PDB file of C-alpha atoms in Angstrom:
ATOM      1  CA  UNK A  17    -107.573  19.438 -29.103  1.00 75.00           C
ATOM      2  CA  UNK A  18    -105.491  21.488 -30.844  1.00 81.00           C
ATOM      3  CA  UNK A  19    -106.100  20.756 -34.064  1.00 82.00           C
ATOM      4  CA  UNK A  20    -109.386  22.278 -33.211  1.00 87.00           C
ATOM      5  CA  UNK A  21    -107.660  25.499 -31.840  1.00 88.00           C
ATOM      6  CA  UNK A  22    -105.271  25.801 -34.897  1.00 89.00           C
ATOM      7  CA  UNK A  23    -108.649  25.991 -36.932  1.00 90.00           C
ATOM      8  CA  UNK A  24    -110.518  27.740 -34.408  1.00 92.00           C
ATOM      9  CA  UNK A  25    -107.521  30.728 -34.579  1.00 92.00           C
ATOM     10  CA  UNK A  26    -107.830  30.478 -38.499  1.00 93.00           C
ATOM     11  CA  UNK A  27    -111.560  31.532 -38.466  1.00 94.00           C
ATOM     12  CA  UNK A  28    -110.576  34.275 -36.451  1.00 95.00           C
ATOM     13  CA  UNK A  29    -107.823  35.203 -38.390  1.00 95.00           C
ATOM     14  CA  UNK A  30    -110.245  35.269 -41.242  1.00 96.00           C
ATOM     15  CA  UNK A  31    -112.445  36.691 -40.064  1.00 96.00           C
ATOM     16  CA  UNK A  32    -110.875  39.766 -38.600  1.00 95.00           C
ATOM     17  CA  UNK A  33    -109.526  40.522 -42.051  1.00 95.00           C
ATOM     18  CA  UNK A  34    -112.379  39.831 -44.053  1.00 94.00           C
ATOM     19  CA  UNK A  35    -113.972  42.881 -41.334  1.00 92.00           C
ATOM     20  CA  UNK A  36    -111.168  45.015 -41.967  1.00 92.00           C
ATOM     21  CA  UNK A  37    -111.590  44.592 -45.882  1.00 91.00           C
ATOM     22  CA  UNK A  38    -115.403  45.460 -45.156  1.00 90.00           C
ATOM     23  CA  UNK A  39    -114.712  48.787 -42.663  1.00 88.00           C
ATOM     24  CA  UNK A  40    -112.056  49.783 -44.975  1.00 88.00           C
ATOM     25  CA  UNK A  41    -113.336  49.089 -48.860  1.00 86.00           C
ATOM     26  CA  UNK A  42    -116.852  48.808 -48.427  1.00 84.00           C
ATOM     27  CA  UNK A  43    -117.276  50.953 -45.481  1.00 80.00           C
ATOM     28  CA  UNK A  44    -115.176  53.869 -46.024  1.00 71.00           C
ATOM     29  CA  UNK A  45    -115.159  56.278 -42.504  1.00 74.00           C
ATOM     30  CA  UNK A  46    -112.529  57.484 -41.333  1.00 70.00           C
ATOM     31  CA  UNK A  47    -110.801  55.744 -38.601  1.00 70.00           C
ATOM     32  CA  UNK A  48    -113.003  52.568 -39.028  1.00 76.00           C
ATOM     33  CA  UNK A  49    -110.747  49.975 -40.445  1.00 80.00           C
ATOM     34  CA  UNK A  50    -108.543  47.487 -37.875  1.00 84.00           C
ATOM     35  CA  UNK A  51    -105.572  46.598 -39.316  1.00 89.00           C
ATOM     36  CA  UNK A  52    -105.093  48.603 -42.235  1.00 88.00           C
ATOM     37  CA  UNK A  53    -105.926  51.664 -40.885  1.00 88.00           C
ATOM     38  CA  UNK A  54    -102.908  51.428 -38.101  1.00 90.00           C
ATOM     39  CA  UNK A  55    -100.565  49.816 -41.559  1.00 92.00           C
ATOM     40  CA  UNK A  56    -100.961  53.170 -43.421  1.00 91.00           C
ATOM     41  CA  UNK A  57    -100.367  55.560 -40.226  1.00 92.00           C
ATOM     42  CA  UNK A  58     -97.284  53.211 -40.148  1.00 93.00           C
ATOM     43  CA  UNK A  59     -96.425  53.465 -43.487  1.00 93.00           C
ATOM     44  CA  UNK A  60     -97.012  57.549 -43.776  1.00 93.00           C
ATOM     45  CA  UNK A  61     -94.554  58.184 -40.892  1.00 94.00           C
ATOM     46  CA  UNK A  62     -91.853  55.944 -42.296  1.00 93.00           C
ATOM     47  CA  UNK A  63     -92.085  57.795 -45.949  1.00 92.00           C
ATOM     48  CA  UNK A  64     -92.634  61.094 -44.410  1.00 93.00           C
ATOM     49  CA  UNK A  65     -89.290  60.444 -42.650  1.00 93.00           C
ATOM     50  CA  UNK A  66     -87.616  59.221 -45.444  1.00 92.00           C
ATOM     51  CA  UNK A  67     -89.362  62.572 -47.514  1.00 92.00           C
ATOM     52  CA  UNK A  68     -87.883  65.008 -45.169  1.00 92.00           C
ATOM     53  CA  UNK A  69     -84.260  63.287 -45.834  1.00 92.00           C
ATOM     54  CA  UNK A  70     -84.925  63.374 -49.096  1.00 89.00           C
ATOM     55  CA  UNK A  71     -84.283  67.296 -49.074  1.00 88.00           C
ATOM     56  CA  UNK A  72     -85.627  68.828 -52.725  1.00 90.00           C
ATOM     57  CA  UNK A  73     -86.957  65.956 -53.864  1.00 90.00           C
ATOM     58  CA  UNK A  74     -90.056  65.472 -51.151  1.00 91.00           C
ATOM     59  CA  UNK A  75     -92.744  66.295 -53.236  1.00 90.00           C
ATOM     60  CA  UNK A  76     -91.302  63.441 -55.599  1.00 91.00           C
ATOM     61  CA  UNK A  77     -91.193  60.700 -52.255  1.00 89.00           C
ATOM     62  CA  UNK A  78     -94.430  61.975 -50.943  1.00 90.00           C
ATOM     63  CA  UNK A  79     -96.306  60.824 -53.848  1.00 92.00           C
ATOM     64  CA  UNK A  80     -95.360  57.523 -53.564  1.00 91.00           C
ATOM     65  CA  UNK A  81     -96.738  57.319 -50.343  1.00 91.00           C
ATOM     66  CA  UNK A  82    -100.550  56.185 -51.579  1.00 92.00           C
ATOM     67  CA  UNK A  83     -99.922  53.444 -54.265  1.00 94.00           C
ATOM     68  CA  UNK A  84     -97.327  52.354 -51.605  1.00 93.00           C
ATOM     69  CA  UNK A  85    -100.387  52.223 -49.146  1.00 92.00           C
ATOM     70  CA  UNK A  86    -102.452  50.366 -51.069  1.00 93.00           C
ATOM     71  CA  UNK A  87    -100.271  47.598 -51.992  1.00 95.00           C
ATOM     72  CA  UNK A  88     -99.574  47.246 -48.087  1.00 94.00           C
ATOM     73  CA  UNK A  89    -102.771  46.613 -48.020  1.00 94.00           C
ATOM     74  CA  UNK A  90    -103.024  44.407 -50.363  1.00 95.00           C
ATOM     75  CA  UNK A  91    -100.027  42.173 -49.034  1.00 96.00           C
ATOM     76  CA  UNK A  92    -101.423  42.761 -45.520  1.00 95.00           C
ATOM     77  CA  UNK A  93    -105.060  41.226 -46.598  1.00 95.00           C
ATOM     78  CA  UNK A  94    -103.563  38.648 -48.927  1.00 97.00           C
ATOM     79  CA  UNK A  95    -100.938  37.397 -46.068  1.00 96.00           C
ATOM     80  CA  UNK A  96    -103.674  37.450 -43.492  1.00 95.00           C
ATOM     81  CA  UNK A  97    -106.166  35.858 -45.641  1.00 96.00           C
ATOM     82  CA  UNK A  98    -103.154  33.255 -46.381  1.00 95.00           C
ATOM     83  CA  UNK A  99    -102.446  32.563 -42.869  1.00 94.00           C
ATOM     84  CA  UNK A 100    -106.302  32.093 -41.513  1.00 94.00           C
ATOM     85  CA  UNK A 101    -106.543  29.286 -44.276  1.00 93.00           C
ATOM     86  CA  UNK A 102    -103.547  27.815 -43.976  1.00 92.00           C
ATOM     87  CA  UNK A 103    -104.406  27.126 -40.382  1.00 90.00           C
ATOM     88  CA  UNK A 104    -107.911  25.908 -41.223  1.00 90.00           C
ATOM     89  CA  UNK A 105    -106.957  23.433 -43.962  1.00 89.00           C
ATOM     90  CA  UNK A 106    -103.883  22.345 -42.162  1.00 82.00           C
ATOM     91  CA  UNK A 107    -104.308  22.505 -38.551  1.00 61.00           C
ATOM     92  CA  UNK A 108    -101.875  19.775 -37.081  1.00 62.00           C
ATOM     93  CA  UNK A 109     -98.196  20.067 -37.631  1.00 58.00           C
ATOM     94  CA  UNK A 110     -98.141  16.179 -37.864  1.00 59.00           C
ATOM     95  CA  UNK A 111     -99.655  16.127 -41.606  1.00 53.00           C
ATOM     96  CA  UNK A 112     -97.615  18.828 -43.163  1.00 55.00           C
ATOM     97  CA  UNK A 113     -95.854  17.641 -45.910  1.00 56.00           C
ATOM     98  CA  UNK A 114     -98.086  14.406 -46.184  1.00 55.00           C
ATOM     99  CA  UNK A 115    -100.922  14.362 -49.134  1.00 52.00           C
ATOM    100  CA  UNK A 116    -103.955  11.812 -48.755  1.00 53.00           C
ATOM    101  CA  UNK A 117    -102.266  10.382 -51.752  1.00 50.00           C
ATOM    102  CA  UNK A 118     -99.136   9.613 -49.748  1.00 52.00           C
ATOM    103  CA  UNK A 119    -101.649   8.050 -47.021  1.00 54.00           C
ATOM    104  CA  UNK A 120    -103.514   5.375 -48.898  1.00 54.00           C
ATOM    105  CA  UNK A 121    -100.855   3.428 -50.323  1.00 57.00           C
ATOM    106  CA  UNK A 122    -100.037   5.781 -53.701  1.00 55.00           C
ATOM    107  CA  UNK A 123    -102.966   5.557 -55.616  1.00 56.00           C
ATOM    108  CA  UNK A 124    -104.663   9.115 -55.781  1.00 54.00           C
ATOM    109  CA  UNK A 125    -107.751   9.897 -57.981  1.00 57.00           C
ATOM    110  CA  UNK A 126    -105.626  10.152 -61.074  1.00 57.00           C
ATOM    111  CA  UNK A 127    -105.165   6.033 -61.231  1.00 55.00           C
ATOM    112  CA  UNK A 128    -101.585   6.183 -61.212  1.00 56.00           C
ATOM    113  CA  UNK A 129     -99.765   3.777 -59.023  1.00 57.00           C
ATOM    114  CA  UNK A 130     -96.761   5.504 -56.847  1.00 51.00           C
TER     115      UNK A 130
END
């Protein structure tokens, strides 16, 4: 049973980001995406904070603020994306660490004898 709901919570996982790639690439409103969306409001109030300490200089920290957006959401697809298949192709916590190869004696597709 739960090696079913290890894969079941993968699809979702998957599938939630694969939406919020679509509402927030491919759909571009406004307020539309799920995750990112709420990851850059996150990520402007940390560097406007960090811009106002910055005194002089918070033009210069302010303009970091998109490319730092967009590889947040990069990471933030990539490490969801990650996760949903890792609990799809691996759902039990009883095979990790243990190839098929490992399982039938040694002898894998390459015809080498372990």
């Amino acid at each position: 049973m739960l090696p079913v709901l290890e894969g079941t919570a993968g699809a979702v996982v998957m599938g939630i980001v694969l939406l919020d790639v679509f509402l927030t690439v491919l759909y571009a409103r406004i307020g539309t995406g799920l995750l990112a969306e709420r990851a850059a409001h996150l990520a402007w109030r940390v560097l406007r904070r960090v811009a106002e300490a910055a005194g002089p200089q918070r033009g210069i920290v302010l303009s970091f603020c998109g490319p730092t957006i967009l590889v947040l959401y990069v990471l933030l697809w990539a490490g969801g994306l990650t996760l949903g298949a890792g609990l799809i192709i691996c759902p039990s916590s009883d095979d990790l660490g243990h190839s098929a190869v490992f399982r039938s004696g040694g002898s894998g597709s390459s015809g080498v004898r372990g």
